[in-house]
Every structure is written in structure tokens, then in C-alpha cells.
Amino acid sequence: MSFLLRVSLPDVPGSLGRVAGAIGRAGGDIAAIEVVEKLPNGAAVDDVLLEMGPGVMPDSIVSACNAIEGVEVLWISRYAAAGNLFLDLEVVEELTLHPGEALERVVDLLPVTFRVDWAARVRRDGHVVRATEPAPAVVTWVDLDRPSRLPDDDETVLCGAPLDGDVIVLGRQGGPEFLDSELARVGHLLGLAWTINRAETARDQ
């Protein structure tokens, strides 16, 4: 079974090795690691994709990591896109292969790229023009001029970003909060999708 672990650790040589060793001793097998953000306090936030065999409990992984000085598990959850962390470059490659559909495809790709549960594109009138499962039927419009965190909805952490007059909303059940680096990446990918789509439209005219 695949799990995604988000962990804060000191940004110094050897820290990641200690975390990896602890995960291995607790019964986890690391399939991929992605640096999410480097913080001003000298810490780094990493996403770690884990494969866990029968009988291995997530709590044992969390306890093993938290026992390391300076290390804190921020979040652990089952990860549907088993075996891969879908990196931003892969999104760009997918969009350039299908430039005429870039604005639609980017919405579909956001959940696996940012490890969120759903994404939706909402017009100013509140009409959801595209959404992934399991997005709610009603997504509140928010007027945004840049990627931003949104007020939580029950246990779902939200963020949004503008796209071609609409707003893209991402929902992450149970956390963690969206980091500044994630907001910047969302804005960057949406901007690329818009540019790729407009370039294709101009060629067709």
C-alpha cells in the first residue's frame, strides 16, 4: 500500500539519511522523495512516497521519524497515484503534447501533482465548468488576483488561483496547509497552461 509522508527536517547533510533509515527500520520502503520547500528557519519540507507491506502501520513510521531530533511529521495519508510523484515537468510535457486542451488538462493533473483530493474550475457565476472526483457539486467562487489560501471547509484545506477569468480551487482533505512554494507552483503551472493554450489558439487563427 502506498502512503505519502510530508516531513519537516533540518536542511543539513545527513538529515534525510537518518529519516530514511528510520523509515526502513519501521518497515517502510521509500519509492520517491521530493523537496517541497526550504524554510527560513533552516528546515526543509519533503514529500516521501512510501510502500508499506502488510502489517506495517502508518503510526509506526510517524513515531520513528518524530523520534529523530529536529524532525516532525506534518502529514501522512494513503496515496492513490501509487508508484509515482507526478512532477511539474511532467505536467508541462503533458500540456505541450495537447496544447488545445491545456486549460482542461491542467485541472485534471493538479490533484496528483499537489497531492490534493480534488480540483475544480469555477466561473464568476458559481458554475463549475470542470472538476475532478470527488469535488463537491458546489464550489464557492472567490475573486483572486494571485494564488492564495482559502478558508477551510469543514476538514478540507483549500487554496485557489486565477485562470483566464475563472478561479481554480484545490481541496485537500485533512491537511496539511498549502505551503507558499505550493501556491507559487500552482500559479506557475496555470500560467504555463494559459500560455500554451493561447499559443495554439493563435496558430489556428
PDB file of N, CA and C in Angstrom, residues 38-98:
ATOM      1  N   LYS A  38      12.021  24.878   1.203  1.00  0.00           N
ATOM      2  CA  LYS A  38      13.061  25.150   2.190  1.00  0.00           C
ATOM      3  C   LYS A  38      12.635  26.374   2.984  1.00  0.00           C
ATOM      4  N   LEU A  39      12.620  26.251   4.301  1.00  0.00           N
ATOM      5  CA  LEU A  39      12.075  27.273   5.175  1.00  0.00           C
ATOM      6  C   LEU A  39      13.167  28.198   5.711  1.00  0.00           C
ATOM      7  N   PRO A  40      12.805  29.438   6.055  1.00  0.00           N
ATOM      8  CA  PRO A  40      13.806  30.396   6.558  1.00  0.00           C
ATOM      9  C   PRO A  40      14.477  29.951   7.851  1.00  0.00           C
ATOM     10  N   ASN A  41      13.832  29.065   8.605  1.00  0.00           N
ATOM     11  CA  ASN A  41      14.397  28.639   9.894  1.00  0.00           C
ATOM     12  C   ASN A  41      15.441  27.539   9.751  1.00  0.00           C
ATOM     13  N   GLY A  42      15.831  27.229   8.513  1.00  0.00           N
ATOM     14  CA  GLY A  42      16.848  26.215   8.297  1.00  0.00           C
ATOM     15  C   GLY A  42      16.319  24.808   8.154  1.00  0.00           C
ATOM     16  N   ALA A  43      15.006  24.682   8.066  1.00  0.00           N
ATOM     17  CA  ALA A  43      14.389  23.373   7.871  1.00  0.00           C
ATOM     18  C   ALA A  43      13.963  23.210   6.423  1.00  0.00           C
ATOM     19  N   ALA A  44      13.757  21.967   6.033  1.00  0.00           N
ATOM     20  CA  ALA A  44      13.220  21.650   4.708  1.00  0.00           C
ATOM     21  C   ALA A  44      11.961  20.818   4.898  1.00  0.00           C
ATOM     22  N   VAL A  45      11.055  20.934   3.944  1.00  0.00           N
ATOM     23  CA  VAL A  45       9.850  20.113   3.939  1.00  0.00           C
ATOM     24  C   VAL A  45       9.928  19.200   2.723  1.00  0.00           C
ATOM     25  N   ASP A  46       9.871  17.893   2.972  1.00  0.00           N
ATOM     26  CA  ASP A  46       9.962  16.901   1.908  1.00  0.00           C
ATOM     27  C   ASP A  46       8.696  16.054   1.871  1.00  0.00           C
ATOM     28  N   ASP A  47       8.314  15.636   0.670  1.00  0.00           N
ATOM     29  CA  ASP A  47       7.280  14.625   0.499  1.00  0.00           C
ATOM     30  C   ASP A  47       7.962  13.301   0.187  1.00  0.00           C
ATOM     31  N   VAL A  48       7.590  12.266   0.909  1.00  0.00           N
ATOM     32  CA  VAL A  48       8.203  10.953   0.761  1.00  0.00           C
ATOM     33  C   VAL A  48       7.121   9.948   0.400  1.00  0.00           C
ATOM     34  N   LEU A  49       7.245   9.328  -0.755  1.00  0.00           N
ATOM     35  CA  LEU A  49       6.315   8.288  -1.175  1.00  0.00           C
ATOM     36  C   LEU A  49       6.798   6.952  -0.639  1.00  0.00           C
ATOM     37  N   LEU A  50       5.933   6.274   0.110  1.00  0.00           N
ATOM     38  CA  LEU A  50       6.301   5.043   0.795  1.00  0.00           C
ATOM     39  C   LEU A  50       5.473   3.870   0.291  1.00  0.00           C
ATOM     40  N   GLU A  51       6.109   2.730   0.205  1.00  0.00           N
ATOM     41  CA  GLU A  51       5.397   1.469   0.045  1.00  0.00           C
ATOM     42  C   GLU A  51       5.477   0.747   1.381  1.00  0.00           C
ATOM     43  N   MET A  52       4.322   0.306   1.897  1.00  0.00           N
ATOM     44  CA  MET A  52       4.272  -0.346   3.197  1.00  0.00           C
ATOM     45  C   MET A  52       3.627  -1.708   3.058  1.00  0.00           C
ATOM     46  N   GLY A  53       4.313  -2.722   3.571  1.00  0.00           N
ATOM     47  CA  GLY A  53       3.827  -4.080   3.459  1.00  0.00           C
ATOM     48  C   GLY A  53       2.722  -4.388   4.451  1.00  0.00           C
ATOM     49  N   PRO A  54       2.135  -5.579   4.339  1.00  0.00           N
ATOM     50  CA  PRO A  54       1.072  -5.991   5.270  1.00  0.00           C
ATOM     51  C   PRO A  54       1.565  -5.951   6.710  1.00  0.00           C
ATOM     52  N   GLY A  55       0.738  -5.417   7.578  1.00  0.00           N
ATOM     53  CA  GLY A  55       1.057  -5.367   8.995  1.00  0.00           C
ATOM     54  C   GLY A  55       1.837  -4.152   9.432  1.00  0.00           C
ATOM     55  N   VAL A  56       2.350  -3.368   8.489  1.00  0.00           N
ATOM     56  CA  VAL A  56       3.079  -2.148   8.840  1.00  0.00           C
ATOM     57  C   VAL A  56       2.073  -1.016   9.001  1.00  0.00           C
ATOM     58  N   MET A  57       2.064  -0.379  10.147  1.00  0.00           N
ATOM     59  CA  MET A  57       1.099   0.668  10.430  1.00  0.00           C
ATOM     60  C   MET A  57       1.723   2.047  10.216  1.00  0.00           C
ATOM     61  N   PRO A  58       0.956   2.987   9.657  1.00  0.00           N
ATOM     62  CA  PRO A  58       1.478   4.349   9.477  1.00  0.00           C
ATOM     63  C   PRO A  58       1.988   4.965  10.779  1.00  0.00           C
ATOM     64  N   ASP A  59       1.332   4.637  11.909  1.00  0.00           N
ATOM     65  CA  ASP A  59       1.746   5.218  13.194  1.00  0.00           C
ATOM     66  C   ASP A  59       3.184   4.852  13.534  1.00  0.00           C
ATOM     67  N   SER A  60       3.617   3.653  13.132  1.00  0.00           N
ATOM     68  CA  SER A  60       4.987   3.248  13.442  1.00  0.00           C
ATOM     69  C   SER A  60       5.989   4.069  12.646  1.00  0.00           C
ATOM     70  N   ILE A  61       5.646   4.422  11.409  1.00  0.00           N
ATOM     71  CA  ILE A  61       6.505   5.280  10.586  1.00  0.00           C
ATOM     72  C   ILE A  61       6.582   6.673  11.202  1.00  0.00           C
ATOM     73  N   VAL A  62       5.434   7.199  11.603  1.00  0.00           N
ATOM     74  CA  VAL A  62       5.382   8.532  12.191  1.00  0.00           C
ATOM     75  C   VAL A  62       6.204   8.582  13.473  1.00  0.00           C
ATOM     76  N   SER A  63       6.043   7.588  14.331  1.00  0.00           N
ATOM     77  CA  SER A  63       6.773   7.568  15.600  1.00  0.00           C
ATOM     78  C   SER A  63       8.278   7.491  15.375  1.00  0.00           C
ATOM     79  N   ALA A  64       8.688   6.672  14.385  1.00  0.00           N
ATOM     80  CA  ALA A  64      10.111   6.521  14.104  1.00  0.00           C
ATOM     81  C   ALA A  64      10.721   7.829  13.619  1.00  0.00           C
ATOM     82  N   CYS A  65       9.995   8.553  12.796  1.00  0.00           N
ATOM     83  CA  CYS A  65      10.503   9.831  12.278  1.00  0.00           C
ATOM     84  C   CYS A  65      10.513  10.902  13.362  1.00  0.00           C
ATOM     85  N   ASN A  66       9.441  10.978  14.131  1.00  0.00           N
ATOM     86  CA  ASN A  66       9.347  12.007  15.163  1.00  0.00           C
ATOM     87  C   ASN A  66      10.368  11.800  16.282  1.00  0.00           C
ATOM     88  N   ALA A  67      10.900  10.593  16.394  1.00  0.00           N
ATOM     89  CA  ALA A  67      11.898  10.326  17.430  1.00  0.00           C
ATOM     90  C   ALA A  67      13.256  10.918  17.091  1.00  0.00           C
ATOM     91  N   ILE A  68      13.439  11.355  15.850  1.00  0.00           N
ATOM     92  CA  ILE A  68      14.701  11.965  15.429  1.00  0.00           C
ATOM     93  C   ILE A  68      14.691  13.446  15.797  1.00  0.00           C
ATOM     94  N   GLU A  69      15.738  13.918  16.402  1.00  0.00           N
ATOM     95  CA  GLU A  69      15.809  15.319  16.825  1.00  0.00           C
ATOM     96  C   GLU A  69      15.666  16.259  15.621  1.00  0.00           C
ATOM     97  N   GLY A  70      14.763  17.220  15.730  1.00  0.00           N
ATOM     98  CA  GLY A  70      14.564  18.213  14.689  1.00  0.00           C
ATOM     99  C   GLY A  70      13.636  17.779  13.570  1.00  0.00           C
ATOM    100  N   VAL A  71      13.110  16.552  13.646  1.00  0.00           N
ATOM    101  CA  VAL A  71      12.244  16.019  12.592  1.00  0.00           C
ATOM    102  C   VAL A  71      10.804  16.006  13.083  1.00  0.00           C
ATOM    103  N   GLU A  72       9.885  16.415  12.217  1.00  0.00           N
ATOM    104  CA  GLU A  72       8.462  16.414  12.559  1.00  0.00           C
ATOM    105  C   GLU A  72       7.644  15.950  11.360  1.00  0.00           C
ATOM    106  N   VAL A  73       6.826  14.937  11.561  1.00  0.00           N
ATOM    107  CA  VAL A  73       5.900  14.502  10.517  1.00  0.00           C
ATOM    108  C   VAL A  73       4.717  15.463  10.498  1.00  0.00           C
ATOM    109  N   LEU A  74       4.494  16.096   9.366  1.00  0.00           N
ATOM    110  CA  LEU A  74       3.406  17.058   9.226  1.00  0.00           C
ATOM    111  C   LEU A  74       2.113  16.399   8.785  1.00  0.00           C
ATOM    112  N   TRP A  75       2.248  15.254   8.079  1.00  0.00           N
ATOM    113  CA  TRP A  75       1.057  14.659   7.465  1.00  0.00           C
ATOM    114  C   TRP A  75       1.425  13.304   6.895  1.00  0.00           C
ATOM    115  N   ILE A  76       0.517  12.347   6.998  1.00  0.00           N
ATOM    116  CA  ILE A  76       0.674  11.074   6.305  1.00  0.00           C
ATOM    117  C   ILE A  76      -0.695  10.619   5.848  1.00  0.00           C
ATOM    118  N   SER A  77      -0.765  10.118   4.630  1.00  0.00           N
ATOM    119  CA  SER A  77      -2.053   9.710   4.073  1.00  0.00           C
ATOM    120  C   SER A  77      -1.819   8.676   2.988  1.00  0.00           C
ATOM    121  N   ARG A  78      -2.820   7.859   2.729  1.00  0.00           N
ATOM    122  CA  ARG A  78      -2.764   6.969   1.584  1.00  0.00           C
ATOM    123  C   ARG A  78      -2.620   7.791   0.310  1.00  0.00           C
ATOM    124  N   TYR A  79      -1.902   7.234  -0.650  1.00  0.00           N
ATOM    125  CA  TYR A  79      -1.608   7.967  -1.884  1.00  0.00           C
ATOM    126  C   TYR A  79      -2.122   7.161  -3.064  1.00  0.00           C
ATOM    127  N   ALA A  80      -3.125   7.722  -3.749  1.00  0.00           N
ATOM    128  CA  ALA A  80      -3.806   6.980  -4.813  1.00  0.00           C
ATOM    129  C   ALA A  80      -2.915   6.746  -6.019  1.00  0.00           C
ATOM    130  N   ALA A  81      -2.044   7.712  -6.336  1.00  0.00           N
ATOM    131  CA  ALA A  81      -1.195   7.577  -7.526  1.00  0.00           C
ATOM    132  C   ALA A  81       0.033   6.751  -7.176  1.00  0.00           C
ATOM    133  N   ALA A  82      -0.191   5.481  -6.928  1.00  0.00           N
ATOM    134  CA  ALA A  82       0.866   4.618  -6.419  1.00  0.00           C
ATOM    135  C   ALA A  82       2.053   4.572  -7.372  1.00  0.00           C
ATOM    136  N   GLY A  83       3.251   4.597  -6.793  1.00  0.00           N
ATOM    137  CA  GLY A  83       4.465   4.377  -7.566  1.00  0.00           C
ATOM    138  C   GLY A  83       5.042   5.602  -8.235  1.00  0.00           C
ATOM    139  N   ASN A  84       4.470   6.787  -8.047  1.00  0.00           N
ATOM    140  CA  ASN A  84       4.999   7.944  -8.765  1.00  0.00           C
ATOM    141  C   ASN A  84       4.637   9.238  -8.061  1.00  0.00           C
ATOM    142  N   LEU A  85       5.563  10.166  -8.049  1.00  0.00           N
ATOM    143  CA  LEU A  85       5.256  11.549  -7.707  1.00  0.00           C
ATOM    144  C   LEU A  85       5.221  12.317  -9.012  1.00  0.00           C
ATOM    145  N   PHE A  86       4.064  12.846  -9.358  1.00  0.00           N
ATOM    146  CA  PHE A  86       3.889  13.493 -10.658  1.00  0.00           C
ATOM    147  C   PHE A  86       4.480  14.887 -10.580  1.00  0.00           C
ATOM    148  N   LEU A  87       5.658  15.075 -11.138  1.00  0.00           N
ATOM    149  CA  LEU A  87       6.388  16.318 -11.001  1.00  0.00           C
ATOM    150  C   LEU A  87       5.904  17.362 -11.997  1.00  0.00           C
ATOM    151  N   ASP A  88       6.241  18.629 -11.697  1.00  0.00           N
ATOM    152  CA  ASP A  88       5.760  19.732 -12.521  1.00  0.00           C
ATOM    153  C   ASP A  88       6.199  19.592 -13.974  1.00  0.00           C
ATOM    154  N   LEU A  89       7.404  19.111 -14.209  1.00  0.00           N
ATOM    155  CA  LEU A  89       7.887  18.969 -15.578  1.00  0.00           C
ATOM    156  C   LEU A  89       7.012  18.014 -16.384  1.00  0.00           C
ATOM    157  N   GLU A  90       6.521  16.961 -15.721  1.00  0.00           N
ATOM    158  CA  GLU A  90       5.644  16.021 -16.406  1.00  0.00           C
ATOM    159  C   GLU A  90       4.320  16.684 -16.786  1.00  0.00           C
ATOM    160  N   VAL A  91       3.838  17.585 -15.934  1.00  0.00           N
ATOM    161  CA  VAL A  91       2.629  18.332 -16.265  1.00  0.00           C
ATOM    162  C   VAL A  91       2.853  19.169 -17.515  1.00  0.00           C
ATOM    163  N   VAL A  92       3.976  19.892 -17.545  1.00  0.00           N
ATOM    164  CA  VAL A  92       4.274  20.737 -18.699  1.00  0.00           C
ATOM    165  C   VAL A  92       4.380  19.900 -19.971  1.00  0.00           C
ATOM    166  N   GLU A  93       5.019  18.736 -19.874  1.00  0.00           N
ATOM    167  CA  GLU A  93       5.135  17.868 -21.047  1.00  0.00           C
ATOM    168  C   GLU A  93       3.763  17.424 -21.536  1.00  0.00           C
ATOM    169  N   GLU A  94       2.886  17.090 -20.607  1.00  0.00           N
ATOM    170  CA  GLU A  94       1.530  16.679 -20.976  1.00  0.00           C
ATOM    171  C   GLU A  94       0.773  17.827 -21.639  1.00  0.00           C
ATOM    172  N   LEU A  95       0.918  19.031 -21.121  1.00  0.00           N
ATOM    173  CA  LEU A  95       0.213  20.181 -21.682  1.00  0.00           C
ATOM    174  C   LEU A  95       0.724  20.517 -23.078  1.00  0.00           C
ATOM    175  N   THR A  96       2.028  20.424 -23.290  1.00  0.00           N
ATOM    176  CA  THR A  96       2.583  20.744 -24.607  1.00  0.00           C
ATOM    177  C   THR A  96       2.215  19.691 -25.646  1.00  0.00           C
ATOM    178  N   LEU A  97       1.958  18.463 -25.206  1.00  0.00           N
ATOM    179  CA  LEU A  97       1.506  17.427 -26.136  1.00  0.00           C
ATOM    180  C   LEU A  97       0.065  17.656 -26.584  1.00  0.00           C
ATOM    181  N   HIS A  98      -0.715  18.345 -25.743  1.00  0.00           N
ATOM    182  CA  HIS A  98      -2.130  18.594 -26.049  1.00  0.00           C
ATOM    183  C   HIS A  98      -2.440  20.074 -25.802  1.00  0.00           C
TER     184      HIS A  98
END
